[in-house]
Amino acid sequence: MGLGDLLIQAKLLTAEQVKKALKLQAGQGGRLGDSLVASGFIAQDVLDAFRHRIPTEPADIAATKINETDLLNLVDEFLDGDGGRPDIPRLFESIHRIAATLVGERV
């Protein structure tokens, strides 16, 4: 999920504003955030605060909105071939990424 999608999901921008800023970015180059600020769609301080916020961690599995079957499939996906030992860092990274996406945070 890109910056524009995250800002839309956070209700800081509309899809139309992001579309216009992407058009500006395509013509002038640079970063999407710069185009959003230049277009007046978002203030620089609001964009900076959004980019640098600390993602909230879900209190429990239920708060991630990942259903039990999906979670088990995710764990199974990261089991390697030698006796079913999971690649724990990769597993936690994936769970964090999924949970953060579900709550609208950027990882």
PDB file of C-alpha atoms in Angstrom:
ATOM      1  CA  MET A   1       0.000   0.000   0.000  1.00  0.00           C
ATOM      2  CA  GLY A   2       1.479   3.326  -1.048  1.00  0.00           C
ATOM      3  CA  LEU A   3       1.481   6.707   0.644  1.00  0.00           C
ATOM      4  CA  GLY A   4      -1.540   7.940  -1.307  1.00  0.00           C
ATOM      5  CA  ASP A   5      -3.600   4.896  -0.338  1.00  0.00           C
ATOM      6  CA  LEU A   6      -2.593   5.248   3.304  1.00  0.00           C
ATOM      7  CA  LEU A   7      -3.548   8.928   3.362  1.00  0.00           C
ATOM      8  CA  ILE A   8      -6.916   8.107   1.791  1.00  0.00           C
ATOM      9  CA  GLN A   9      -7.469   5.310   4.295  1.00  0.00           C
ATOM     10  CA  ALA A  10      -6.623   7.725   7.131  1.00  0.00           C
ATOM     11  CA  LYS A  11      -9.207  10.137   5.632  1.00  0.00           C
ATOM     12  CA  LEU A  12      -6.605  12.869   5.246  1.00  0.00           C
ATOM     13  CA  LEU A  13      -7.084  13.034   1.466  1.00  0.00           C
ATOM     14  CA  THR A  14      -9.600  12.029  -1.158  1.00  0.00           C
ATOM     15  CA  ALA A  15      -8.866   9.686  -4.042  1.00  0.00           C
ATOM     16  CA  GLU A  16      -9.329  12.638  -6.416  1.00  0.00           C
ATOM     17  CA  GLN A  17      -6.683  14.689  -4.611  1.00  0.00           C
ATOM     18  CA  VAL A  18      -4.204  11.825  -4.785  1.00  0.00           C
ATOM     19  CA  LYS A  19      -4.985  11.329  -8.465  1.00  0.00           C
ATOM     20  CA  LYS A  20      -4.299  15.011  -9.189  1.00  0.00           C
ATOM     21  CA  ALA A  21      -1.060  14.942  -7.207  1.00  0.00           C
ATOM     22  CA  LEU A  22       0.080  11.797  -9.044  1.00  0.00           C
ATOM     23  CA  LYS A  23      -0.556  13.600 -12.327  1.00  0.00           C
ATOM     24  CA  LEU A  24       1.542  16.537 -11.129  1.00  0.00           C
ATOM     25  CA  GLN A  25       4.273  14.173  -9.966  1.00  0.00           C
ATOM     26  CA  ALA A  26       4.311  12.401 -13.340  1.00  0.00           C
ATOM     27  CA  GLY A  27       4.787  15.728 -15.109  1.00  0.00           C
ATOM     28  CA  GLN A  28       7.323  17.301 -12.773  1.00  0.00           C
ATOM     29  CA  GLY A  29       8.970  14.331 -11.082  1.00  0.00           C
ATOM     30  CA  GLY A  30       9.785  14.261  -7.404  1.00  0.00           C
ATOM     31  CA  ARG A  31       7.984  12.575  -4.577  1.00  0.00           C
ATOM     32  CA  LEU A  32       4.245  12.202  -4.128  1.00  0.00           C
ATOM     33  CA  GLY A  33       4.344  13.947  -0.751  1.00  0.00           C
ATOM     34  CA  ASP A  34       5.966  16.986  -2.321  1.00  0.00           C
ATOM     35  CA  SER A  35       3.268  17.090  -5.013  1.00  0.00           C
ATOM     36  CA  LEU A  36       0.531  16.802  -2.387  1.00  0.00           C
ATOM     37  CA  VAL A  37       1.971  19.720  -0.410  1.00  0.00           C
ATOM     38  CA  ALA A  38       2.618  21.827  -3.550  1.00  0.00           C
ATOM     39  CA  SER A  39      -0.989  21.276  -4.606  1.00  0.00           C
ATOM     40  CA  GLY A  40      -2.218  22.457  -1.219  1.00  0.00           C
ATOM     41  CA  PHE A  41      -3.949  19.169  -0.469  1.00  0.00           C
ATOM     42  CA  ILE A  42      -2.061  18.599   2.782  1.00  0.00           C
ATOM     43  CA  ALA A  43       0.169  20.730   4.984  1.00  0.00           C
ATOM     44  CA  GLN A  44       3.822  19.745   5.266  1.00  0.00           C
ATOM     45  CA  ASP A  45       3.590  19.368   9.061  1.00  0.00           C
ATOM     46  CA  VAL A  46       0.555  17.083   8.774  1.00  0.00           C
ATOM     47  CA  LEU A  47       2.327  14.944   6.160  1.00  0.00           C
ATOM     48  CA  ASP A  48       5.477  14.763   8.292  1.00  0.00           C
ATOM     49  CA  ALA A  49       3.489  13.777  11.375  1.00  0.00           C
ATOM     50  CA  PHE A  50       1.693  11.087   9.367  1.00  0.00           C
ATOM     51  CA  ARG A  51       4.945   9.684   7.981  1.00  0.00           C
ATOM     52  CA  HIS A  52       6.657   9.605  11.364  1.00  0.00           C
ATOM     53  CA  ARG A  53       3.867   8.327  13.561  1.00  0.00           C
ATOM     54  CA  ILE A  54       4.541   5.253  15.622  1.00  0.00           C
ATOM     55  CA  PRO A  55       2.358   2.357  14.505  1.00  0.00           C
ATOM     56  CA  THR A  56       0.068   1.075  17.179  1.00  0.00           C
ATOM     57  CA  GLU A  57       0.439  -2.583  17.995  1.00  0.00           C
ATOM     58  CA  PRO A  58      -2.742  -4.601  18.231  1.00  0.00           C
ATOM     59  CA  ALA A  59      -3.587  -5.637  21.796  1.00  0.00           C
ATOM     60  CA  ASP A  60      -4.270  -9.208  20.755  1.00  0.00           C
ATOM     61  CA  ILE A  61      -4.804 -11.439  17.721  1.00  0.00           C
ATOM     62  CA  ALA A  62      -8.474 -10.462  17.509  1.00  0.00           C
ATOM     63  CA  ALA A  63      -7.508  -6.793  17.187  1.00  0.00           C
ATOM     64  CA  THR A  64      -5.485  -7.571  14.044  1.00  0.00           C
ATOM     65  CA  LYS A  65      -8.682  -8.672  12.297  1.00  0.00           C
ATOM     66  CA  ILE A  66      -6.759 -11.661  10.911  1.00  0.00           C
ATOM     67  CA  ASN A  67      -9.038 -14.662  11.132  1.00  0.00           C
ATOM     68  CA  GLU A  68      -7.713 -17.829  12.720  1.00  0.00           C
ATOM     69  CA  THR A  69      -7.538 -19.763   9.440  1.00  0.00           C
ATOM     70  CA  ASP A  70      -5.500 -17.030   7.747  1.00  0.00           C
ATOM     71  CA  LEU A  71      -3.164 -16.858  10.726  1.00  0.00           C
ATOM     72  CA  LEU A  72      -2.613 -20.616  10.680  1.00  0.00           C
ATOM     73  CA  ASN A  73      -1.996 -20.501   6.928  1.00  0.00           C
ATOM     74  CA  LEU A  74       0.526 -17.730   7.471  1.00  0.00           C
ATOM     75  CA  VAL A  75       2.362 -19.765  10.103  1.00  0.00           C
ATOM     76  CA  ASP A  76       2.281 -22.829   7.860  1.00  0.00           C
ATOM     77  CA  GLU A  77       3.699 -20.790   4.966  1.00  0.00           C
ATOM     78  CA  PHE A  78       6.798 -19.976   7.000  1.00  0.00           C
ATOM     79  CA  LEU A  79       7.529 -23.469   8.229  1.00  0.00           C
ATOM     80  CA  ASP A  80      10.662 -24.724   6.562  1.00  0.00           C
ATOM     81  CA  GLY A  81      11.371 -28.274   5.438  1.00  0.00           C
ATOM     82  CA  ASP A  82      13.605 -29.392   8.326  1.00  0.00           C
ATOM     83  CA  GLY A  83      11.287 -30.646  11.004  1.00  0.00           C
ATOM     84  CA  GLY A  84       8.773 -27.810  10.832  1.00  0.00           C
ATOM     85  CA  ARG A  85      10.931 -25.143  12.459  1.00  0.00           C
ATOM     86  CA  PRO A  86       9.590 -21.708  11.533  1.00  0.00           C
ATOM     87  CA  ASP A  87      11.671 -18.808  10.306  1.00  0.00           C
ATOM     88  CA  ILE A  88      10.585 -16.702  13.300  1.00  0.00           C
ATOM     89  CA  PRO A  89      11.969 -13.297  12.238  1.00  0.00           C
ATOM     90  CA  ARG A  90      10.345 -13.628   8.817  1.00  0.00           C
ATOM     91  CA  LEU A  91       7.089 -14.797  10.388  1.00  0.00           C
ATOM     92  CA  PHE A  92       6.924 -11.855  12.820  1.00  0.00           C
ATOM     93  CA  GLU A  93       7.817  -9.403  10.068  1.00  0.00           C
ATOM     94  CA  SER A  94       4.964 -10.712   7.928  1.00  0.00           C
ATOM     95  CA  ILE A  95       2.460 -10.700  10.780  1.00  0.00           C
ATOM     96  CA  HIS A  96       3.459  -7.148  11.692  1.00  0.00           C
ATOM     97  CA  ARG A  97       3.144  -6.010   8.067  1.00  0.00           C
ATOM     98  CA  ILE A  98      -0.304  -7.584   7.710  1.00  0.00           C
ATOM     99  CA  ALA A  99      -1.528  -6.198  11.034  1.00  0.00           C
ATOM    100  CA  ALA A 100      -0.172  -2.738  10.268  1.00  0.00           C
ATOM    101  CA  THR A 101      -1.842  -2.747   6.872  1.00  0.00           C
ATOM    102  CA  LEU A 102      -5.145  -3.724   8.458  1.00  0.00           C
ATOM    103  CA  VAL A 103      -4.975  -0.844  10.909  1.00  0.00           C
ATOM    104  CA  GLY A 104      -3.749   1.579   8.250  1.00  0.00           C
ATOM    105  CA  GLU A 105      -0.174   2.008   9.398  1.00  0.00           C
ATOM    106  CA  ARG A 106       2.923   2.095   7.271  1.00  0.00           C
ATOM    107  CA  VAL A 107       5.625  -0.374   8.088  1.00  0.00           C
TER     108      VAL A 107
END
